[in-house]
Amino acid sequence: MEELFMRDERNPLITAGDLPYQANTVFNAGAADLGDEVLLLLRVESCSGRSHLIVARSTDGVTGWEIEDRALLHAKQGIPYEVNGVEDCRVTWMEELDAWLLAYTAFGPDGPAIALARTRDFRTVERVGLVFPPEDKNGVLFPQRFDGYYAILHRPCGNGSVWLAYSSDMVHWGRHQIVLPVRGGPWWDGVRVGAGLPPIRTEEGWLLIYHGVKELAGDPIYRLGAVLVDLEKPHRLIGRAHRWLLSPQKPYERFGDAPNVVFACGGFVRAGELWVYYGAADSSICLAKARVSDILGMIEEQPAE
Ligand code: BMA
């Protein structure tokens, strides 16, 4: 099937064999466009089964990755809510704080939860703390405040929908509401949805790239889709593409530790083109690109069927 996103022909860009130490897999990276280089915050699953976050840098965002040999965040730092590791980090540039905010899955004794941290240089991090208790995943911060309030997307494990909450200090969160409901039935995003990339500001609204899950005879398929939410009131959904934008098709997306998965945490816009770094089959990191205007066109379009 023809899809909007074009995969980089050099995919997969990073696999466990590229790491400077032994590990099981690498996938679901957060991304930061630093201008003269691309920085990825890789999720590496070690041979203990737990994950940590490690920095990789490349001048063209595709080749020549320099991967650090010490994790930026890992379970061994003795934080109780992270004893089972840290996963799936989303990296949001927060202009007013002059800092990168990290929203990630902190795996504690009671399951996955959402924690925040901040960094200026990706060498040291300051933890904000646990903001949503287990079970919760897919925390993604908006890059600005709305009427003085920070906004975060997250998916409490339960009903499968994406929720939005506001906070004046990033610690206490409230005004909870569903922003992106799970679609139900046979839809490609019928069982669960979760926010992916940090929200992208467009003239028409905030563009959110999310993952949707369909379950077939017990085997989930993870695909990527797009919605628009209101520029001033981001809890208001204003458009939703009915078809997915990227689905597992290539062998590296079909086979791996979790087959049939494309899962995105990081990306940015360069010259009107959205670069999406996605985890393939929970086993590698890949890149796909699409024009933002084409994605917006797809959100407006109603399905023929
Ligand atoms: C989700 C998350 C992701 C993972 C995906 C597919 O629930 O845990 O980290 O990539 O499942 O296994």
XYZ file of C-alpha atoms and ligand atoms in Angstrom:
317
model
C 0.000 0.000 0.000
C 1.168 3.548 -0.824
C 1.740 5.594 2.300
C 2.520 9.239 2.937
C 5.825 8.670 4.694
C 8.965 7.832 2.718
C 11.379 5.578 4.528
C 15.080 6.328 4.423
C 16.678 3.736 2.178
C 19.448 3.281 4.748
C 16.985 1.977 7.367
C 17.438 0.626 9.926
C 19.751 3.457 10.987
C 20.761 2.064 14.379
C 20.663 -1.481 15.738
C 22.101 -3.068 18.900
C 25.247 -3.973 16.954
C 26.073 -0.247 16.622
C 26.244 0.282 20.387
C 29.653 0.539 22.052
C 28.598 -2.186 24.511
C 26.486 -5.328 24.511
C 22.704 -4.915 24.697
C 19.570 -6.656 23.492
C 17.896 -3.971 21.357
C 17.672 -0.245 20.650
C 14.402 1.479 19.671
C 11.846 4.269 20.403
C 14.205 7.269 20.502
C 13.449 10.860 21.437
C 14.961 13.427 19.040
C 16.375 16.954 19.203
C 17.297 19.052 16.164
C 20.390 20.966 17.302
C 20.913 22.653 13.922
C 24.363 21.370 13.115
C 23.545 17.890 14.373
C 20.712 15.588 15.331
C 20.663 14.160 18.824
C 18.714 11.024 19.618
C 17.954 9.796 23.101
C 17.929 6.081 22.442
C 15.993 3.544 24.448
C 18.396 0.656 24.891
C 17.130 -2.596 26.340
C 19.982 -4.288 28.129
C 20.386 -8.030 28.515
C 18.682 -7.730 31.927
C 15.469 -6.829 30.057
C 15.359 -3.325 31.560
C 15.841 -0.176 29.498
C 18.004 2.935 29.838
C 18.366 6.147 27.813
C 21.558 6.995 25.986
C 22.628 9.856 23.721
C 23.559 9.404 20.038
C 24.682 12.236 17.738
C 24.968 12.539 13.953
C 25.723 15.557 11.762
C 23.293 14.539 8.996
C 20.789 12.701 11.212
C 21.231 9.524 9.191
C 24.814 8.282 9.237
C 27.922 8.361 11.423
C 26.143 8.052 14.774
C 28.360 8.632 17.763
C 26.810 6.761 20.636
C 27.854 7.419 24.216
C 28.872 4.561 26.439
C 27.235 5.931 29.608
C 23.485 6.318 30.016
C 21.923 9.715 30.632
C 19.150 8.051 32.659
C 19.191 4.501 34.011
C 17.781 2.323 36.800
C 21.025 2.196 38.744
C 20.687 5.832 39.800
C 18.617 4.576 42.767
C 15.322 6.348 42.086
C 12.508 4.133 43.488
C 10.053 4.817 40.679
C 12.657 3.807 38.067
C 13.988 0.561 39.554
C 12.841 -1.370 36.500
C 14.298 1.078 34.024
C 13.358 4.069 31.889
C 11.720 3.910 28.458
C 10.378 5.828 25.472
C 11.566 9.384 26.108
C 9.966 12.370 24.360
C 12.190 15.444 24.150
C 10.476 18.864 24.057
C 12.334 22.168 23.633
C 10.835 24.635 26.130
C 11.920 28.089 24.950
C 10.828 29.971 28.079
C 12.906 27.657 30.290
C 15.811 27.568 27.864
C 15.873 23.810 28.442
C 14.919 20.461 26.955
C 12.167 18.726 28.895
C 12.168 14.941 28.959
C 8.922 13.029 29.456
C 9.534 9.304 29.798
C 8.121 6.043 31.054
C 9.550 5.294 34.483
C 9.190 1.606 35.284
C 8.754 1.101 39.018
C 7.673 -1.832 41.172
C 3.999 -1.192 40.361
C 4.439 -0.836 36.606
C 5.005 1.929 34.075
C 4.370 5.550 35.052
C 5.284 9.007 33.703
C 8.211 11.044 34.938
C 9.716 14.363 33.842
C 13.274 15.639 33.838
C 15.097 18.578 32.285
C 18.476 19.107 30.684
C 20.356 21.887 28.905
C 23.236 19.890 27.497
C 22.216 16.203 27.490
C 25.155 15.531 29.831
C 23.445 16.139 33.155
C 19.746 15.895 33.966
C 17.649 17.269 36.762
C 14.607 15.185 37.646
C 11.257 16.953 38.054
C 9.808 13.702 39.416
C 6.985 11.252 38.886
C 3.919 13.073 37.582
C 1.424 10.272 36.835
C 1.362 6.995 38.809
C 1.142 3.507 37.270
C -0.164 2.515 34.951
C 0.425 5.303 32.534
C 2.563 5.748 29.404
C 3.287 8.027 26.451
C 3.789 11.316 28.279
C 4.404 14.187 25.829
C 4.801 17.853 26.836
C 3.706 20.765 24.677
C 6.558 23.245 24.030
C 4.753 26.274 25.481
C 2.259 27.315 28.162
C -1.429 28.008 27.544
C -2.782 30.877 29.676
C 0.097 30.239 32.047
C -0.351 26.464 32.178
C 1.911 23.736 30.881
C 0.084 20.954 29.024
C 0.895 17.270 28.774
C -0.556 14.369 26.817
C -0.550 10.924 28.409
C -2.316 7.580 28.209
C -3.492 6.120 31.477
C -3.537 2.380 30.849
C -7.165 1.485 31.101
C -9.527 2.906 28.556
C -6.845 3.251 25.852
C -7.450 6.948 25.040
C -5.038 9.888 25.175
C -5.704 12.379 27.988
C -4.504 15.947 28.449
C -3.732 17.682 31.752
C -2.615 21.189 32.711
C -0.212 22.390 35.393
C 1.197 25.736 36.532
C 4.387 24.186 37.961
C 4.844 20.886 36.038
C 4.458 18.991 39.334
C 0.725 19.237 40.122
C -1.477 18.277 37.179
C -5.257 18.741 36.797
C -8.201 19.698 34.511
C -7.957 16.148 33.143
C -9.790 15.395 29.922
C -9.711 13.026 26.976
C -8.254 14.702 23.907
C -7.905 11.730 21.565
C -10.398 8.925 22.123
C -9.588 5.377 21.129
C -11.730 4.662 18.066
C -12.975 1.179 18.958
C -14.255 -1.530 16.613
C -12.107 -2.753 13.729
C -10.287 0.552 13.226
C -6.503 0.591 12.934
C -6.486 2.683 16.138
C -9.389 0.828 17.711
C -7.774 -0.727 20.792
C -5.260 1.811 22.129
C -3.777 5.142 21.101
C -0.773 7.019 22.494
C 0.873 10.359 21.755
C 4.163 10.119 19.890
C 6.207 13.142 18.819
C 6.259 16.455 20.684
C 3.402 18.559 19.216
C 4.250 20.451 16.011
C 2.849 23.970 15.660
C 1.187 24.674 12.295
C -1.113 27.500 11.184
C -4.053 25.133 11.390
C -3.389 23.725 14.848
C -0.979 21.537 16.769
C -0.140 18.481 14.708
C 0.108 15.327 16.804
C 1.627 12.162 15.426
C 0.353 9.246 17.482
C 0.399 5.473 17.451
C -2.705 3.371 17.150
C -3.082 -0.305 17.948
C -5.280 -2.957 16.376
C -5.358 -6.481 17.754
C -5.698 -9.419 15.413
C -6.058 -12.824 17.058
C -4.125 -11.459 20.015
C -1.258 -9.993 17.987
C -1.137 -6.202 18.075
C -0.192 -4.076 15.051
C 1.214 -0.615 15.848
C 0.804 2.092 13.187
C 1.221 5.875 13.060
C -1.520 8.419 12.482
C -2.129 12.162 12.764
C -4.568 14.555 14.422
C -4.847 18.305 14.885
C -5.695 20.011 18.167
C -6.576 23.651 18.802
C -3.700 26.150 18.967
C -5.044 27.964 22.053
C -6.988 25.149 23.733
C -5.006 22.005 22.987
C -7.571 19.747 24.697
C -9.867 20.416 21.709
C -9.525 17.906 18.893
C -10.173 19.643 15.569
C -9.250 17.023 12.966
C -8.270 13.385 12.621
C -6.912 11.497 9.638
C -8.972 8.377 9.161
C -6.200 6.329 7.598
C -2.859 5.578 9.095
C 0.272 7.306 7.772
C 2.866 4.599 8.331
C 2.432 0.888 9.010
C 4.809 -2.049 9.417
C 5.674 -3.339 5.948
C 9.425 -3.818 5.724
C 11.054 -6.949 7.142
C 12.737 -4.863 9.889
C 9.268 -3.668 10.971
C 7.624 -7.064 10.629
C 10.203 -9.126 12.512
C 11.926 -8.470 15.809
C 11.284 -8.645 19.532
C 7.799 -7.166 18.996
C 6.679 -7.941 15.424
C 4.563 -5.521 13.384
C 5.451 -2.377 15.276
C 6.269 1.148 14.126
C 6.397 3.366 17.210
C 7.568 6.998 17.176
C 8.761 9.161 20.076
C 10.982 11.692 18.287
C 10.999 13.982 15.290
C 11.042 17.564 14.035
C 10.320 19.719 11.001
C 13.069 20.837 8.616
C 12.163 22.876 5.521
C 8.519 21.827 5.626
C 9.360 18.170 5.998
C 8.585 16.115 9.083
C 11.397 13.775 10.089
C 10.130 10.931 12.221
C 12.520 8.635 14.056
C 10.660 5.463 14.888
C 11.324 2.196 16.599
C 10.802 -0.797 14.310
C 9.657 -4.092 15.866
C 11.167 -2.951 19.201
C 14.525 -3.839 17.626
C 15.955 -0.874 15.689
C 15.726 2.840 14.952
C 14.514 4.011 11.555
C 13.725 7.286 9.815
C 10.786 8.268 7.601
C 9.839 11.685 6.189
C 6.651 13.343 4.938
C 5.683 16.883 3.959
C 3.725 18.601 6.725
C 1.330 20.057 4.112
C 0.534 16.550 2.853
C -0.226 15.350 6.368
C -2.509 18.340 6.956
C -4.243 17.587 3.649
C -4.879 14.037 4.795
C -6.440 15.231 8.046
C -8.941 17.373 6.130
C -9.803 14.641 3.673
C -12.778 12.448 4.498
C -12.499 8.743 3.757
C -14.138 7.481 0.572
C -15.175 4.202 2.147
C 4.084 -0.177 23.934
C 5.309 0.450 24.547
C 6.420 0.608 23.548
C 6.582 -0.583 22.631
C 5.250 -1.042 22.101
C 5.353 -2.279 21.218
O 3.167 -0.535 24.931
O 5.743 -0.357 25.600
O 7.609 0.820 24.232
O 7.400 -0.211 21.554
O 4.387 -1.306 23.194
O 5.896 -3.372 21.910
